[in-house]
Amino acid sequence: MSHGSVAVEPGSSAHVLVAEDLSKSYGSRRALLGLSFSLRAGRILGFLGPNGAGKTTSIRILTTILEPSSGYFVVDGIHSRHPERIRQRIGALPESLGFHRQMTGLECLTFFGRLYGRPAAAATAHGMELLREVGLENRAKSSVGSYSRGMRQRLGIARALVNDPVVVFLDEPTLGLDPRGQQELLALVRCLARERGVGIVLCSHALAEIESVCDDVVILNAGQVVATGTVAEVLGNVQGQSAKRNAVRIQIVGSQIETARQVLEALPSTGDIAPVNGNAGWLRVELLDPTKALPSRHLNNEILNALIRAEIPILAFEAEGGRLHDVFLQLTEETIQ
Amino acid sequence: MIDIPVQPHGKQSPGKREGAAPVWWIVFTRELVDLWVWGKALVLILLFSLLLSIMAYMLASNSELNLIPPKEMVFLTLQTSIAVSLFIAVIIGADTISGERERATLESLLLTPASRRQIVVGKFLAAASPWPAAMAITIPYLHVLAQGDPVFGQGVLWGVILGTLLVPAFAGFGVLVSLWSRSNKTSLTVSLVVYLLFLLPTQFPGNAQTGTMGRFVKRINPMESINQVLQKVLVNNRTIDEMQSFLLAPVVFLLIVLGLLFLYAAPRLNLDGGTSMLSRLRWSRLAQTILAASLLSLPALHSGLAEETAAREEAAETEALPLQIAVDMEHRVIKDGKSVYFNTKVTNGGTEASPPLILAMNIINVDSEGDVVDPEDWSPVRTQYIDELAPGGSASHAWRIDPIIEGDYAAYIVVIPEPESAEATTHPIASPAIHLTVERFVRINPGGVLPYAIGAPIVLLVGIALVYRLRYRKT
């Protein structure tokens, strides 16, 4: 994928969502400018951006809650001129999804199933299937008010699937969940994409989460797309363009930090070596003259060999700019420190 | 660019609404459960029945003292029932959509393909749903207070018709405001202020309701128009044909509100509320200002009217006549609800025949802190007439007083010679005052209304307790 236009790979799965040059203004303020991307069935697209980047506006446009000022989008072959038909084909878990707390989970899904045109009995049966799919079948007849946050999010996902959509929008689905809850929910999201073949747009601030789950990514900043493509493409593009980020981060047992620093300073290919603020045990090592010297992977090996020879245990080693976190910060023009 | 085949009219959704209930019905039934099982409707209806009980008991107590005829009691009860039902409709309507916005449940509703208009229809019908319940509760009270008078049937008929005309208008207004409001607070404040603006003119003193402006307000205020129709048809034996013109305001109000709601606003139902123009106005602040101004202006209005009245009642110079009036009672201790009978004798001690004479009863409260007496409430006959009295002649008259409030009173009769011309005045002569000491007489079940006054709220309370029990079990 590339910004503005997307090449269709021959033989790949169908595009279930295509956005073309979407813009939105509130008076003189531009909330979104020229958003274009596409999503294939069975894939998960991460939607990233700092606060105020236009993520929620984008999601609301794509879920037909807002009308774009210009541009259009197509869901499963349905043009955005037909919002009611698009709503038949999409599901969404909004960031602040409220439930009627007195309703049971099953009643809630039955109610929405009926709004999507199912007869009451069929809506109830389908609601029960969905509760089973999200692991809430045992709490089907409990009121939503008694659900934990994680259970409500699962119910929200079931609610988003009530019409068997082709695209599902999940806005911060793991917000407020404990680590286990986050893991379980992401596993569920992955499962939905793979088994149901649903295209999923996952909007999140948790970059590690996006990196681990998403196939594609769109990064927004100040209402504009700053990167789009598969996660690997985005990482590769940014790394390739960014010589100044030629550095590595190494995690070492705390007591060995000084020894490690001395070992690394003795190497001809290292420049500044400094602890990473806020991360005890981490050292940031700058690699010298990366354009003229050996390829950076050789420098990495040289550093690792030196530490191993000095019998310093290495807990972690990563190339700076090699994580989505780094790309995000770089693209949104914030600094690591 | 991706070349995606776009269906000209979108893909037909699988199984679209085949065998499914219409959206408005699904939303309506859901709202009914929310409102009547989990929401505020039951509590509001309970308060409504309590208010009606208190009012019916007081009316029946007065009726025992022969002060209010059944027709008037039926009218007053219906008037209260409709006014309170409008209040309930407007506050429930005002919560329907802005409440969902605040509870973050609106977005998932808007994400469905359900028609916005049908969603609003369902919510509107639910907001109007307390009206049939309120009317059903009112009917037994009307039956008791009518005391066998045919006004009962008429009251039920016109109460149902007129209430059904106005309640949907106020419910719709509440929904409309709710649809445009970003917060529930704004929606409730604006709706209540508008309700009060309609209600306040109906509470103005009689003087303020006469005159061109008063009559104009009566015509354009749908609430006042309904009251006029009810009063004239039920109490003053007017036909509905004579009162047709008063029906115009409520019908127009209903059409405007429903037209605006369903044709303009409902299809534009959105997540944030407001329209570009309306949202710029600070509705909440505006509404609070109007509310404060309305409440503050009431005492001033009353005071102004009092001064006006006083100015019109300037004292006039009088010419004395040789007339005397005697009364055959000096004092009496009596229970309220009992009657006092006494006689007066007017004597012409002059040498000429008197002009026609008017005898008028007056009763005053001796206690300066006590209630002011309205003689109309205390006696069926307050004035009597004498054509003329020959010199030395006299005339006797019988009088009756039905005291209604405990306390110390002085009752006296004045003789007023009829003025000779439009420019002439006259000089009343007063009798000695009868000192009446009225003691309280307690009747527990006036007019047999007590079982209804206590029973209706208790039945509702039991109903609410059962619903709460069901709710508790469910959670």
JSON list of C-alpha atoms in Angstrom, two decimals, chain B residues 28-157:
[
{"chain": "B", "resi": 28, "resn": "PHE", "atom": "CA", "xyz": [-40.78, 1.52, 21.44]},
{"chain": "B", "resi": 29, "resn": "THR", "atom": "CA", "xyz": [-41.03, -1.80, 23.32]},
{"chain": "B", "resi": 30, "resn": "ARG", "atom": "CA", "xyz": [-37.41, -1.48, 24.48]},
{"chain": "B", "resi": 31, "resn": "GLU", "atom": "CA", "xyz": [-38.07, 2.04, 25.71]},
{"chain": "B", "resi": 32, "resn": "LEU", "atom": "CA", "xyz": [-41.24, 0.95, 27.46]},
{"chain": "B", "resi": 33, "resn": "VAL", "atom": "CA", "xyz": [-39.31, -1.64, 29.45]},
{"chain": "B", "resi": 34, "resn": "ASP", "atom": "CA", "xyz": [-36.61, 0.91, 30.25]},
{"chain": "B", "resi": 35, "resn": "LEU", "atom": "CA", "xyz": [-39.17, 3.45, 31.33]},
{"chain": "B", "resi": 36, "resn": "TRP", "atom": "CA", "xyz": [-41.68, 1.35, 33.19]},
{"chain": "B", "resi": 37, "resn": "VAL", "atom": "CA", "xyz": [-39.53, -1.41, 34.65]},
{"chain": "B", "resi": 38, "resn": "TRP", "atom": "CA", "xyz": [-36.21, 0.33, 35.13]},
{"chain": "B", "resi": 39, "resn": "GLY", "atom": "CA", "xyz": [-36.88, 4.01, 34.65]},
{"chain": "B", "resi": 40, "resn": "LYS", "atom": "CA", "xyz": [-38.74, 6.85, 36.24]},
{"chain": "B", "resi": 41, "resn": "ALA", "atom": "CA", "xyz": [-42.24, 6.36, 34.82]},
{"chain": "B", "resi": 42, "resn": "LEU", "atom": "CA", "xyz": [-43.56, 4.30, 37.72]},
{"chain": "B", "resi": 43, "resn": "VAL", "atom": "CA", "xyz": [-42.30, 6.74, 40.31]},
{"chain": "B", "resi": 44, "resn": "LEU", "atom": "CA", "xyz": [-43.71, 9.70, 38.41]},
{"chain": "B", "resi": 45, "resn": "ILE", "atom": "CA", "xyz": [-47.08, 7.99, 38.10]},
{"chain": "B", "resi": 46, "resn": "LEU", "atom": "CA", "xyz": [-47.03, 7.22, 41.83]},
{"chain": "B", "resi": 47, "resn": "LEU", "atom": "CA", "xyz": [-46.37, 10.90, 42.59]},
{"chain": "B", "resi": 48, "resn": "PHE", "atom": "CA", "xyz": [-49.13, 11.76, 40.16]},
{"chain": "B", "resi": 49, "resn": "SER", "atom": "CA", "xyz": [-51.62, 9.56, 41.99]},
{"chain": "B", "resi": 50, "resn": "LEU", "atom": "CA", "xyz": [-50.54, 11.00, 45.35]},
{"chain": "B", "resi": 51, "resn": "LEU", "atom": "CA", "xyz": [-51.13, 14.51, 44.07]},
{"chain": "B", "resi": 52, "resn": "LEU", "atom": "CA", "xyz": [-54.50, 13.52, 42.68]},
{"chain": "B", "resi": 53, "resn": "SER", "atom": "CA", "xyz": [-55.42, 11.86, 45.98]},
{"chain": "B", "resi": 54, "resn": "ILE", "atom": "CA", "xyz": [-54.59, 14.96, 47.99]},
{"chain": "B", "resi": 55, "resn": "MET", "atom": "CA", "xyz": [-56.46, 17.16, 45.57]},
{"chain": "B", "resi": 56, "resn": "ALA", "atom": "CA", "xyz": [-59.52, 14.89, 45.42]},
{"chain": "B", "resi": 57, "resn": "TYR", "atom": "CA", "xyz": [-59.64, 14.72, 49.21]},
{"chain": "B", "resi": 58, "resn": "MET", "atom": "CA", "xyz": [-59.50, 18.48, 49.52]},
{"chain": "B", "resi": 59, "resn": "LEU", "atom": "CA", "xyz": [-62.12, 18.99, 46.84]},
{"chain": "B", "resi": 60, "resn": "ALA", "atom": "CA", "xyz": [-64.39, 16.44, 48.47]},
{"chain": "B", "resi": 61, "resn": "SER", "atom": "CA", "xyz": [-63.91, 18.14, 51.85]},
{"chain": "B", "resi": 62, "resn": "ASN", "atom": "CA", "xyz": [-64.99, 21.43, 50.33]},
{"chain": "B", "resi": 63, "resn": "SER", "atom": "CA", "xyz": [-67.81, 19.73, 48.54]},
{"chain": "B", "resi": 64, "resn": "GLU", "atom": "CA", "xyz": [-69.06, 18.49, 51.89]},
{"chain": "B", "resi": 65, "resn": "LEU", "atom": "CA", "xyz": [-69.43, 22.11, 52.79]},
{"chain": "B", "resi": 66, "resn": "ASN", "atom": "CA", "xyz": [-71.44, 22.63, 49.58]},
{"chain": "B", "resi": 67, "resn": "LEU", "atom": "CA", "xyz": [-68.83, 24.97, 48.17]},
{"chain": "B", "resi": 68, "resn": "ILE", "atom": "CA", "xyz": [-67.83, 23.26, 44.97]},
{"chain": "B", "resi": 69, "resn": "PRO", "atom": "CA", "xyz": [-70.36, 21.57, 42.71]},
{"chain": "B", "resi": 70, "resn": "PRO", "atom": "CA", "xyz": [-69.43, 18.18, 41.21]},
{"chain": "B", "resi": 71, "resn": "LYS", "atom": "CA", "xyz": [-69.00, 19.68, 37.74]},
{"chain": "B", "resi": 72, "resn": "GLU", "atom": "CA", "xyz": [-66.33, 22.02, 38.97]},
{"chain": "B", "resi": 73, "resn": "MET", "atom": "CA", "xyz": [-64.57, 19.27, 40.91]},
{"chain": "B", "resi": 74, "resn": "VAL", "atom": "CA", "xyz": [-64.47, 17.11, 37.79]},
{"chain": "B", "resi": 75, "resn": "PHE", "atom": "CA", "xyz": [-63.08, 20.03, 35.80]},
{"chain": "B", "resi": 76, "resn": "LEU", "atom": "CA", "xyz": [-60.42, 20.87, 38.40]},
{"chain": "B", "resi": 77, "resn": "THR", "atom": "CA", "xyz": [-59.35, 17.24, 38.65]},
{"chain": "B", "resi": 78, "resn": "LEU", "atom": "CA", "xyz": [-59.07, 16.89, 34.89]},
{"chain": "B", "resi": 79, "resn": "GLN", "atom": "CA", "xyz": [-57.22, 20.17, 34.62]},
{"chain": "B", "resi": 80, "resn": "THR", "atom": "CA", "xyz": [-54.66, 18.97, 37.17]},
{"chain": "B", "resi": 81, "resn": "SER", "atom": "CA", "xyz": [-54.43, 15.54, 35.62]},
{"chain": "B", "resi": 82, "resn": "ILE", "atom": "CA", "xyz": [-53.67, 16.95, 32.18]},
{"chain": "B", "resi": 83, "resn": "ALA", "atom": "CA", "xyz": [-51.21, 19.57, 33.48]},
{"chain": "B", "resi": 84, "resn": "VAL", "atom": "CA", "xyz": [-49.25, 16.94, 35.44]},
{"chain": "B", "resi": 85, "resn": "SER", "atom": "CA", "xyz": [-49.37, 14.50, 32.52]},
{"chain": "B", "resi": 86, "resn": "LEU", "atom": "CA", "xyz": [-47.89, 17.20, 30.29]},
{"chain": "B", "resi": 87, "resn": "PHE", "atom": "CA", "xyz": [-45.12, 17.70, 32.84]},
{"chain": "B", "resi": 88, "resn": "ILE", "atom": "CA", "xyz": [-44.38, 13.97, 32.92]},
{"chain": "B", "resi": 89, "resn": "ALA", "atom": "CA", "xyz": [-44.43, 13.76, 29.12]},
{"chain": "B", "resi": 90, "resn": "VAL", "atom": "CA", "xyz": [-42.11, 16.69, 28.67]},
{"chain": "B", "resi": 91, "resn": "ILE", "atom": "CA", "xyz": [-39.48, 15.51, 31.16]},
{"chain": "B", "resi": 92, "resn": "ILE", "atom": "CA", "xyz": [-39.51, 11.95, 29.87]},
{"chain": "B", "resi": 93, "resn": "GLY", "atom": "CA", "xyz": [-39.31, 13.24, 26.31]},
{"chain": "B", "resi": 94, "resn": "ALA", "atom": "CA", "xyz": [-36.45, 15.55, 27.25]},
{"chain": "B", "resi": 95, "resn": "ASP", "atom": "CA", "xyz": [-34.40, 12.59, 28.49]},
{"chain": "B", "resi": 96, "resn": "THR", "atom": "CA", "xyz": [-34.94, 10.22, 25.57]},
{"chain": "B", "resi": 97, "resn": "ILE", "atom": "CA", "xyz": [-32.09, 11.14, 23.25]},
{"chain": "B", "resi": 98, "resn": "SER", "atom": "CA", "xyz": [-29.80, 13.45, 25.20]},
{"chain": "B", "resi": 99, "resn": "GLY", "atom": "CA", "xyz": [-29.90, 10.85, 28.00]},
{"chain": "B", "resi": 100, "resn": "GLU", "atom": "CA", "xyz": [-28.68, 8.18, 25.57]},
{"chain": "B", "resi": 101, "resn": "ARG", "atom": "CA", "xyz": [-25.98, 10.57, 24.40]},
{"chain": "B", "resi": 102, "resn": "GLU", "atom": "CA", "xyz": [-24.74, 11.00, 27.95]},
{"chain": "B", "resi": 103, "resn": "ARG", "atom": "CA", "xyz": [-24.89, 7.28, 28.68]},
{"chain": "B", "resi": 104, "resn": "ALA", "atom": "CA", "xyz": [-22.97, 6.62, 25.43]},
{"chain": "B", "resi": 105, "resn": "THR", "atom": "CA", "xyz": [-25.66, 4.26, 24.19]},
{"chain": "B", "resi": 106, "resn": "LEU", "atom": "CA", "xyz": [-26.75, 6.40, 21.25]},
{"chain": "B", "resi": 107, "resn": "GLU", "atom": "CA", "xyz": [-23.76, 5.63, 19.05]},
{"chain": "B", "resi": 108, "resn": "SER", "atom": "CA", "xyz": [-24.44, 1.92, 18.87]},
{"chain": "B", "resi": 109, "resn": "LEU", "atom": "CA", "xyz": [-28.04, 2.71, 17.94]},
{"chain": "B", "resi": 110, "resn": "LEU", "atom": "CA", "xyz": [-26.91, 5.04, 15.18]},
{"chain": "B", "resi": 111, "resn": "LEU", "atom": "CA", "xyz": [-24.50, 2.40, 13.90]},
{"chain": "B", "resi": 112, "resn": "THR", "atom": "CA", "xyz": [-27.43, 0.17, 12.95]},
{"chain": "B", "resi": 113, "resn": "PRO", "atom": "CA", "xyz": [-29.19, 0.58, 9.62]},
{"chain": "B", "resi": 114, "resn": "ALA", "atom": "CA", "xyz": [-32.39, 1.45, 11.49]},
{"chain": "B", "resi": 115, "resn": "SER", "atom": "CA", "xyz": [-34.13, 4.52, 10.13]},
{"chain": "B", "resi": 116, "resn": "ARG", "atom": "CA", "xyz": [-33.48, 7.57, 12.29]},
{"chain": "B", "resi": 117, "resn": "ARG", "atom": "CA", "xyz": [-37.08, 8.61, 11.94]},
{"chain": "B", "resi": 118, "resn": "GLN", "atom": "CA", "xyz": [-38.34, 5.26, 13.17]},
{"chain": "B", "resi": 119, "resn": "ILE", "atom": "CA", "xyz": [-35.98, 5.39, 16.13]},
{"chain": "B", "resi": 120, "resn": "VAL", "atom": "CA", "xyz": [-37.43, 8.77, 17.06]},
{"chain": "B", "resi": 121, "resn": "VAL", "atom": "CA", "xyz": [-41.00, 7.53, 16.55]},
{"chain": "B", "resi": 122, "resn": "GLY", "atom": "CA", "xyz": [-40.36, 4.66, 18.98]},
{"chain": "B", "resi": 123, "resn": "LYS", "atom": "CA", "xyz": [-38.89, 6.99, 21.57]},
{"chain": "B", "resi": 124, "resn": "PHE", "atom": "CA", "xyz": [-41.67, 9.54, 21.13]},
{"chain": "B", "resi": 125, "resn": "LEU", "atom": "CA", "xyz": [-44.40, 6.94, 21.65]},
{"chain": "B", "resi": 126, "resn": "ALA", "atom": "CA", "xyz": [-42.66, 5.73, 24.81]},
{"chain": "B", "resi": 127, "resn": "ALA", "atom": "CA", "xyz": [-42.43, 9.31, 26.12]},
{"chain": "B", "resi": 128, "resn": "ALA", "atom": "CA", "xyz": [-46.19, 9.69, 25.63]},
{"chain": "B", "resi": 129, "resn": "SER", "atom": "CA", "xyz": [-46.94, 6.31, 27.23]},
{"chain": "B", "resi": 130, "resn": "PRO", "atom": "CA", "xyz": [-47.59, 7.60, 30.78]},
{"chain": "B", "resi": 131, "resn": "TRP", "atom": "CA", "xyz": [-50.66, 9.49, 29.55]},
{"chain": "B", "resi": 132, "resn": "PRO", "atom": "CA", "xyz": [-53.00, 6.47, 29.21]},
{"chain": "B", "resi": 133, "resn": "ALA", "atom": "CA", "xyz": [-51.87, 5.31, 32.65]},
{"chain": "B", "resi": 134, "resn": "ALA", "atom": "CA", "xyz": [-52.44, 8.77, 34.14]},
{"chain": "B", "resi": 135, "resn": "MET", "atom": "CA", "xyz": [-55.91, 8.97, 32.60]},
{"chain": "B", "resi": 136, "resn": "ALA", "atom": "CA", "xyz": [-56.77, 5.47, 33.81]},
{"chain": "B", "resi": 137, "resn": "ILE", "atom": "CA", "xyz": [-55.80, 6.53, 37.34]},
{"chain": "B", "resi": 138, "resn": "THR", "atom": "CA", "xyz": [-57.82, 9.74, 37.02]},
{"chain": "B", "resi": 139, "resn": "ILE", "atom": "CA", "xyz": [-61.10, 8.07, 36.01]},
{"chain": "B", "resi": 140, "resn": "PRO", "atom": "CA", "xyz": [-61.98, 6.57, 39.44]},
{"chain": "B", "resi": 141, "resn": "TYR", "atom": "CA", "xyz": [-61.37, 9.96, 41.06]},
{"chain": "B", "resi": 142, "resn": "LEU", "atom": "CA", "xyz": [-63.66, 11.60, 38.51]},
{"chain": "B", "resi": 143, "resn": "HIS", "atom": "CA", "xyz": [-66.29, 8.96, 39.24]},
{"chain": "B", "resi": 144, "resn": "VAL", "atom": "CA", "xyz": [-66.24, 9.64, 42.99]},
{"chain": "B", "resi": 145, "resn": "LEU", "atom": "CA", "xyz": [-66.11, 13.40, 42.68]},
{"chain": "B", "resi": 146, "resn": "ALA", "atom": "CA", "xyz": [-68.90, 13.53, 40.09]},
{"chain": "B", "resi": 147, "resn": "GLN", "atom": "CA", "xyz": [-71.25, 12.05, 42.74]},
{"chain": "B", "resi": 148, "resn": "GLY", "atom": "CA", "xyz": [-73.57, 10.56, 40.14]},
{"chain": "B", "resi": 149, "resn": "ASP", "atom": "CA", "xyz": [-73.65, 13.68, 37.98]},
{"chain": "B", "resi": 150, "resn": "PRO", "atom": "CA", "xyz": [-73.64, 13.02, 34.21]},
{"chain": "B", "resi": 151, "resn": "VAL", "atom": "CA", "xyz": [-70.57, 15.24, 34.05]},
{"chain": "B", "resi": 152, "resn": "PHE", "atom": "CA", "xyz": [-68.53, 12.09, 34.76]},
{"chain": "B", "resi": 153, "resn": "GLY", "atom": "CA", "xyz": [-69.05, 10.66, 31.27]},
{"chain": "B", "resi": 154, "resn": "GLN", "atom": "CA", "xyz": [-68.45, 14.02, 29.65]},
{"chain": "B", "resi": 155, "resn": "GLY", "atom": "CA", "xyz": [-65.36, 14.58, 31.75]},
{"chain": "B", "resi": 156, "resn": "VAL", "atom": "CA", "xyz": [-63.84, 11.24, 30.75]},
{"chain": "B", "resi": 157, "resn": "LEU", "atom": "CA", "xyz": [-64.66, 11.80, 27.09]}
]
